[in-house]
């Protein structure tokens, strides 16, 4: 079970980093979403991977339990990442409608900084 979780975290992280390094706005947003999924899986697995155990202590003599704190943290992180993804989509959509493409132009920003220094 641990090898499946670890390989899925590694795959999501590698895909997220690859997409973040692209020079288009939409792949960057998808890359950030993949990285947030990888972090959620990592936080969830930090509580221990147990099967058929309750998330709370059972007063009737249950032999084990899972830690409920990582589950609560993951639920919170899911809500926050959904909100941030929606904000990023709206910002990139506005930039696309203004410029006509979603290409991230790094050289244009450096040229604007250089022009301000010349004055």
CSV table of N, CA and C in Angstrom, one decimal:
chain,number,residue,atom,x,y,z
A,1,UNK,N,0.8,-1.2,0.0
A,1,UNK,CA,0.0,0.0,0.0
A,1,UNK,C,0.9,1.3,0.0
A,2,UNK,N,2.0,1.2,0.8
A,2,UNK,CA,2.8,2.4,0.9
A,2,UNK,C,3.5,2.7,-0.5
A,3,UNK,N,3.9,1.7,-1.2
A,3,UNK,CA,4.6,1.9,-2.5
A,3,UNK,C,3.6,2.5,-3.5
A,4,UNK,N,2.3,2.2,-3.4
A,4,UNK,CA,1.4,2.8,-4.4
A,4,UNK,C,1.2,4.3,-4.0
A,5,UNK,N,1.1,4.6,-2.8
A,5,UNK,CA,0.9,6.0,-2.4
A,5,UNK,C,2.2,6.8,-2.7
A,6,UNK,N,3.3,6.2,-2.4
A,6,UNK,CA,4.6,6.9,-2.7
A,6,UNK,C,4.8,7.2,-4.2
A,7,UNK,N,4.5,6.2,-5.0
A,7,UNK,CA,4.6,6.3,-6.4
A,7,UNK,C,3.6,7.3,-7.0
A,8,UNK,N,2.4,7.3,-6.5
A,8,UNK,CA,1.4,8.3,-7.0
A,8,UNK,C,1.8,9.7,-6.6
A,9,UNK,N,2.4,9.9,-5.4
A,9,UNK,CA,2.8,11.2,-4.9
A,9,UNK,C,4.0,11.7,-5.8
A,10,UNK,N,4.9,10.8,-6.2
A,10,UNK,CA,6.0,11.1,-7.0
A,10,UNK,C,5.6,11.5,-8.4
A,11,UNK,N,4.6,10.7,-9.0
A,11,UNK,CA,4.1,11.0,-10.3
A,11,UNK,C,3.4,12.3,-10.4
A,12,UNK,N,2.5,12.6,-9.4
A,12,UNK,CA,1.8,13.9,-9.3
A,12,UNK,C,2.8,15.1,-9.2
A,13,UNK,N,3.8,14.9,-8.4
A,13,UNK,CA,4.8,15.9,-8.2
A,13,UNK,C,5.6,16.2,-9.5
A,14,UNK,N,6.0,15.1,-10.1
A,14,UNK,CA,6.8,15.3,-11.4
A,14,UNK,C,5.9,15.9,-12.5
A,15,UNK,N,4.7,15.5,-12.6
A,15,UNK,CA,3.8,16.1,-13.6
A,15,UNK,C,3.5,17.6,-13.3
A,16,UNK,N,3.3,17.9,-12.0
A,16,UNK,CA,3.1,19.3,-11.6
A,16,UNK,C,4.3,20.2,-11.9
A,17,UNK,N,5.5,19.7,-11.6
A,17,UNK,CA,6.7,20.5,-11.8
A,17,UNK,C,6.9,20.7,-13.3
A,18,UNK,N,6.6,19.6,-14.1
A,18,UNK,CA,6.8,19.8,-15.6
A,18,UNK,C,5.8,20.8,-16.1
A,19,UNK,N,4.6,20.8,-15.6
A,19,UNK,CA,3.6,21.7,-16.1
A,19,UNK,C,3.8,23.1,-15.7
A,20,UNK,N,4.4,23.3,-14.5
A,20,UNK,CA,4.6,24.7,-14.0
A,20,UNK,C,5.7,25.3,-14.8
A,21,UNK,N,6.7,24.5,-15.3
A,21,UNK,CA,7.8,25.1,-16.1
A,21,UNK,C,7.4,25.5,-17.5
A,22,UNK,N,6.2,25.2,-17.9
A,22,UNK,CA,5.7,25.6,-19.2
A,22,UNK,C,5.5,27.1,-19.3
A,23,UNK,N,5.5,27.7,-20.5
A,23,UNK,CA,5.3,29.2,-20.6
A,23,UNK,C,3.9,29.5,-21.0
A,24,UNK,N,2.9,28.8,-20.6
A,24,UNK,CA,1.5,29.1,-20.9
A,24,UNK,C,0.8,29.1,-19.5
A,25,UNK,N,-0.3,29.9,-19.5
A,25,UNK,CA,-1.0,30.1,-18.2
A,25,UNK,C,-1.8,28.8,-17.8
A,26,UNK,N,-2.5,28.2,-18.7
A,26,UNK,CA,-3.3,27.0,-18.4
A,26,UNK,C,-2.5,25.8,-17.9
A,27,UNK,N,-1.4,25.5,-18.5
A,27,UNK,CA,-0.6,24.4,-17.9
A,27,UNK,C,0.0,24.7,-16.5
A,28,UNK,N,0.3,26.0,-16.3
A,28,UNK,CA,0.8,26.3,-15.0
A,28,UNK,C,-0.3,26.1,-13.9
A,29,UNK,N,-1.5,26.5,-14.2
A,29,UNK,CA,-2.6,26.2,-13.3
A,29,UNK,C,-2.8,24.8,-13.1
A,30,UNK,N,-2.8,23.9,-14.1
A,30,UNK,CA,-2.9,22.5,-13.9
A,30,UNK,C,-1.8,21.9,-13.1
A,31,UNK,N,-0.6,22.4,-13.3
A,31,UNK,CA,0.6,22.0,-12.6
A,31,UNK,C,0.4,22.3,-11.1
A,32,UNK,N,-0.1,23.5,-10.8
A,32,UNK,CA,-0.3,23.8,-9.4
A,32,UNK,C,-1.4,22.9,-8.7
A,33,UNK,N,-2.4,22.6,-9.5
A,33,UNK,CA,-3.4,21.7,-9.0
A,33,UNK,C,-2.8,20.3,-8.8
A,34,UNK,N,-2.0,19.8,-9.7
A,34,UNK,CA,-1.4,18.5,-9.5
A,34,UNK,C,-0.5,18.5,-8.2
A,35,UNK,N,0.3,19.6,-8.0
A,35,UNK,CA,1.1,19.7,-6.8
A,35,UNK,C,0.3,19.8,-5.6
A,36,UNK,N,-0.9,20.4,-5.6
A,36,UNK,CA,-1.7,20.5,-4.4
A,36,UNK,C,-2.3,19.1,-4.1
A,37,UNK,N,-2.6,18.3,-5.2
A,37,UNK,CA,-3.1,16.9,-4.9
A,37,UNK,C,-2.0,16.1,-4.3
A,38,UNK,N,-0.7,16.3,-4.8
A,38,UNK,CA,0.4,15.5,-4.3
A,38,UNK,C,0.6,15.8,-2.8
A,39,UNK,N,0.5,17.1,-2.4
A,39,UNK,CA,0.7,17.5,-1.0
A,39,UNK,C,-0.4,17.0,-0.2
A,40,UNK,N,-1.7,17.0,-0.7
A,40,UNK,CA,-2.8,16.4,0.0
A,40,UNK,C,-2.6,14.9,0.3
A,41,UNK,N,-2.1,14.2,-0.7
A,41,UNK,CA,-1.8,12.8,-0.5
A,41,UNK,C,-0.7,12.6,0.5
A,42,UNK,N,0.3,13.4,0.5
A,42,UNK,CA,1.4,13.3,1.4
A,42,UNK,C,0.9,13.6,2.9
A,43,UNK,N,0.1,14.6,3.1
A,43,UNK,CA,-0.4,14.9,4.4
A,43,UNK,C,-1.3,13.8,4.9
A,44,UNK,N,-2.1,13.3,4.0
A,44,UNK,CA,-3.0,12.2,4.3
A,44,UNK,C,-2.3,10.9,4.7
A,45,UNK,N,-1.2,10.6,4.0
A,45,UNK,CA,-0.5,9.4,4.4
A,45,UNK,C,0.4,9.6,5.6
A,46,UNK,N,0.7,10.8,6.0
A,46,UNK,CA,1.5,11.1,7.2
A,46,UNK,C,0.8,10.6,8.5
A,47,UNK,N,-0.5,10.5,8.4
A,47,UNK,CA,-1.3,10.0,9.6
A,47,UNK,C,-1.2,8.5,9.8
A,48,UNK,N,-0.6,7.8,8.8
A,48,UNK,CA,-0.6,6.3,8.9
A,48,UNK,C,-1.6,5.7,8.0
A,49,UNK,N,-1.2,4.7,7.3
A,49,UNK,CA,-2.2,4.0,6.4
A,49,UNK,C,-2.7,2.8,7.0
A,50,UNK,N,-3.8,2.8,7.6
A,50,UNK,CA,-4.5,1.7,8.2
A,50,UNK,C,-5.8,1.5,7.6
A,51,UNK,N,-6.2,0.2,7.5
A,51,UNK,CA,-7.5,-0.2,6.9
A,51,UNK,C,-8.5,-0.6,7.9
A,52,UNK,N,-9.7,-0.2,7.7
A,52,UNK,CA,-10.8,-0.6,8.6
A,52,UNK,C,-10.6,-0.2,10.1
A,53,UNK,N,-10.1,1.0,10.3
A,53,UNK,CA,-9.9,1.5,11.7
A,53,UNK,C,-10.7,2.8,11.8
A,54,UNK,N,-11.4,3.0,12.9
A,54,UNK,CA,-12.1,4.2,13.1
A,54,UNK,C,-11.2,5.4,13.3
A,55,UNK,N,-11.6,6.6,12.9
A,55,UNK,CA,-10.8,7.8,13.1
A,55,UNK,C,-10.8,8.4,14.5
A,56,UNK,N,-11.5,7.7,15.4
A,56,UNK,CA,-11.6,8.2,16.8
A,56,UNK,C,-11.4,7.0,17.8
A,57,UNK,N,-11.0,7.3,19.0
A,57,UNK,CA,-10.9,6.2,20.0
A,57,UNK,C,-12.3,5.6,20.3
A,58,UNK,N,-12.4,4.3,20.3
A,58,UNK,CA,-13.6,3.6,20.5
A,58,UNK,C,-13.7,3.2,22.0
A,59,UNK,N,-14.6,3.6,22.8
A,59,UNK,CA,-14.6,3.2,24.2
A,59,UNK,C,-15.0,1.8,24.4
A,60,UNK,N,-15.4,1.1,23.3
A,60,UNK,CA,-15.8,-0.3,23.5
A,60,UNK,C,-14.7,-1.3,23.2
A,61,UNK,N,-13.4,-0.8,23.1
A,61,UNK,CA,-12.3,-1.7,23.0
A,61,UNK,C,-11.8,-2.0,21.6
A,62,UNK,N,-11.9,-1.0,20.8
A,62,UNK,CA,-11.2,-1.1,19.4
A,62,UNK,C,-9.7,-1.1,19.6
A,63,UNK,N,-9.0,-2.0,18.8
A,63,UNK,CA,-7.6,-2.2,19.0
A,63,UNK,C,-6.8,-1.1,18.4
A,64,UNK,N,-7.3,-0.3,17.5
A,64,UNK,CA,-6.5,0.8,16.9
A,64,UNK,C,-7.4,1.9,16.4
A,65,UNK,N,-6.8,2.9,15.9
A,65,UNK,CA,-7.5,4.0,15.3
A,65,UNK,C,-6.6,4.8,14.4
A,66,UNK,N,-7.1,5.5,13.5
A,66,UNK,CA,-6.3,6.4,12.6
A,66,UNK,C,-6.3,7.8,13.2
A,67,UNK,N,-5.3,8.5,12.8
A,67,UNK,CA,-5.2,9.9,13.3
A,67,UNK,C,-6.1,10.8,12.5
A,68,UNK,N,-7.1,11.5,13.2
A,68,UNK,CA,-8.0,12.3,12.5
A,68,UNK,C,-7.5,13.7,12.0
A,69,UNK,N,-6.3,14.1,12.6
A,69,UNK,CA,-5.8,15.4,12.3
A,69,UNK,C,-5.4,15.6,10.8
A,70,UNK,N,-4.6,14.6,10.2
A,70,UNK,CA,-4.3,14.7,8.8
A,70,UNK,C,-5.6,14.7,7.9
A,71,UNK,N,-6.6,14.0,8.3
A,71,UNK,CA,-7.8,14.0,7.5
A,71,UNK,C,-8.5,15.4,7.5
A,72,UNK,N,-8.5,16.0,8.7
A,72,UNK,CA,-9.1,17.4,8.8
A,72,UNK,C,-8.2,18.4,8.0
A,73,UNK,N,-6.9,18.2,8.1
A,73,UNK,CA,-6.0,19.1,7.3
A,73,UNK,C,-6.2,19.0,5.8
A,74,UNK,N,-6.4,17.8,5.3
A,74,UNK,CA,-6.6,17.5,3.9
A,74,UNK,C,-7.9,18.1,3.5
A,75,UNK,N,-8.9,18.0,4.3
A,75,UNK,CA,-10.2,18.6,3.9
A,75,UNK,C,-10.1,20.1,3.8
A,76,UNK,N,-9.4,20.7,4.7
A,76,UNK,CA,-9.2,22.1,4.6
A,76,UNK,C,-8.4,22.5,3.4
A,77,UNK,N,-7.3,21.8,3.1
A,77,UNK,CA,-6.5,22.1,2.0
A,77,UNK,C,-7.2,21.9,0.7
A,78,UNK,N,-8.1,21.0,0.6
A,78,UNK,CA,-8.9,20.8,-0.6
A,78,UNK,C,-9.8,22.0,-0.9
A,79,UNK,N,-10.4,22.6,0.1
A,79,UNK,CA,-11.2,23.8,0.0
A,79,UNK,C,-10.4,25.0,-0.4
A,80,UNK,N,-9.2,25.1,0.2
A,80,UNK,CA,-8.4,26.3,-0.1
A,80,UNK,C,-7.8,26.2,-1.5
A,81,UNK,N,-7.4,25.0,-1.9
A,81,UNK,CA,-6.8,24.8,-3.3
A,81,UNK,C,-7.9,25.0,-4.3
A,82,UNK,N,-9.1,24.6,-4.0
A,82,UNK,CA,-10.2,24.8,-5.0
A,82,UNK,C,-10.4,26.3,-5.2
A,83,UNK,N,-10.4,27.1,-4.1
A,83,UNK,CA,-10.6,28.5,-4.1
A,83,UNK,C,-9.5,29.2,-4.9
A,84,UNK,N,-8.3,28.8,-4.6
A,84,UNK,CA,-7.1,29.4,-5.3
A,84,UNK,C,-7.1,29.1,-6.7
A,85,UNK,N,-7.5,27.9,-7.1
A,85,UNK,CA,-7.5,27.5,-8.5
A,85,UNK,C,-8.6,28.3,-9.2
A,86,UNK,N,-9.7,28.6,-8.6
A,86,UNK,CA,-10.7,29.4,-9.2
A,86,UNK,C,-10.2,30.8,-9.4
A,87,UNK,N,-9.5,31.4,-8.4
A,87,UNK,CA,-9.0,32.7,-8.6
A,87,UNK,C,-7.9,32.8,-9.7
A,88,UNK,N,-7.1,31.8,-9.8
A,88,UNK,CA,-6.0,31.7,-10.8
A,88,UNK,C,-6.7,31.6,-12.2
A,89,UNK,N,-7.7,30.8,-12.3
A,89,UNK,CA,-8.4,30.7,-13.6
A,89,UNK,C,-9.0,32.0,-14.0
A,90,UNK,N,-9.6,32.7,-13.1
A,90,UNK,CA,-10.2,34.0,-13.5
A,90,UNK,C,-9.2,35.0,-13.8
A,91,UNK,N,-8.0,35.1,-13.1
A,91,UNK,CA,-7.0,36.0,-13.5
A,91,UNK,C,-6.4,35.7,-14.8
A,92,UNK,N,-6.1,34.4,-15.1
A,92,UNK,CA,-5.6,34.0,-16.4
A,92,UNK,C,-6.6,34.2,-17.5
A,93,UNK,N,-7.8,34.0,-17.3
A,93,UNK,CA,-8.9,34.3,-18.3
A,93,UNK,C,-8.9,35.8,-18.6
A,94,UNK,N,-8.8,36.6,-17.6
A,94,UNK,CA,-8.8,38.1,-17.8
A,94,UNK,C,-7.6,38.5,-18.6
A,95,UNK,N,-6.4,37.9,-18.3
A,95,UNK,CA,-5.2,38.2,-19.1
A,95,UNK,C,-5.3,37.7,-20.5
A,96,UNK,N,-6.0,36.5,-20.7
A,96,UNK,CA,-6.1,36.0,-22.0
A,96,UNK,C,-7.1,36.9,-22.9
A,97,UNK,N,-8.1,37.4,-22.3
A,97,UNK,CA,-9.1,38.2,-23.0
A,97,UNK,C,-8.5,39.6,-23.3
A,98,UNK,N,-7.5,40.0,-22.5
A,98,UNK,CA,-6.9,41.3,-22.7
A,98,UNK,C,-5.8,41.2,-23.8
A,99,UNK,N,-5.0,40.2,-23.7
A,99,UNK,CA,-3.9,40.1,-24.6
A,99,UNK,C,-4.2,39.3,-25.9
A,100,UNK,N,-5.1,38.3,-25.8
A,100,UNK,CA,-5.4,37.5,-27.0
A,100,UNK,C,-4.7,36.2,-27.0
A,101,UNK,N,-3.8,35.9,-26.0
A,101,UNK,CA,-3.1,34.6,-25.9
A,101,UNK,C,-2.8,34.4,-24.4
A,102,UNK,N,-2.4,33.2,-24.1
A,102,UNK,CA,-2.0,32.9,-22.7
A,102,UNK,C,-0.6,32.6,-22.5
A,103,UNK,N,0.3,33.1,-23.4
A,103,UNK,CA,1.7,32.9,-23.3
A,103,UNK,C,2.3,33.8,-22.3
A,104,UNK,N,3.1,33.3,-21.4
A,104,UNK,CA,3.8,34.1,-20.4
A,104,UNK,C,5.1,34.6,-21.0
A,105,UNK,N,5.2,35.9,-21.2
A,105,UNK,CA,6.4,36.4,-21.9
A,105,UNK,C,7.3,37.0,-20.8
A,106,UNK,N,8.4,36.4,-20.6
A,106,UNK,CA,9.3,36.8,-19.5
A,106,UNK,C,10.2,38.0,-20.1
A,107,UNK,N,10.6,37.9,-21.3
A,107,UNK,CA,11.4,38.9,-21.9
A,107,UNK,C,10.8,40.3,-21.9
A,108,UNK,N,9.5,40.4,-22.2
A,108,UNK,CA,8.8,41.6,-22.2
A,108,UNK,C,8.8,42.3,-20.8
A,109,UNK,N,8.7,41.6,-19.7
A,109,UNK,CA,8.7,42.2,-18.4
A,109,UNK,C,10.1,42.7,-18.1
A,110,UNK,N,11.2,42.0,-18.5
A,110,UNK,CA,12.5,42.5,-18.3
A,110,UNK,C,12.8,43.7,-19.1
A,111,UNK,N,12.2,43.8,-20.3
A,111,UNK,CA,12.4,45.0,-21.1
A,111,UNK,C,11.8,46.2,-20.4
A,112,UNK,N,10.6,46.0,-19.9
A,112,UNK,CA,9.9,47.1,-19.2
A,112,UNK,C,10.7,47.6,-17.9
A,113,UNK,N,11.3,46.7,-17.2
A,113,UNK,CA,12.1,47.0,-16.1
A,113,UNK,C,13.3,47.8,-16.5
A,114,UNK,N,13.9,47.4,-17.6
A,114,UNK,CA,15.1,48.1,-18.1
A,114,UNK,C,14.8,49.5,-18.6
A,115,UNK,N,13.6,49.7,-19.2
A,115,UNK,CA,13.2,51.1,-19.6
A,115,UNK,C,13.0,52.0,-18.5
A,116,UNK,N,12.5,51.5,-17.4
A,116,UNK,CA,12.3,52.4,-16.2
A,116,UNK,C,13.6,52.8,-15.6
A,117,UNK,N,14.6,52.0,-15.7
A,117,UNK,CA,15.9,52.3,-15.1
A,117,UNK,C,16.7,53.4,-15.9
A,118,UNK,N,16.4,53.4,-17.2
A,118,UNK,CA,17.1,54.4,-18.2
A,118,UNK,C,16.7,55.8,-17.9
A,119,UNK,N,15.5,56.0,-17.4
A,119,UNK,CA,15.0,57.4,-17.3
A,119,UNK,C,15.6,58.1,-16.2
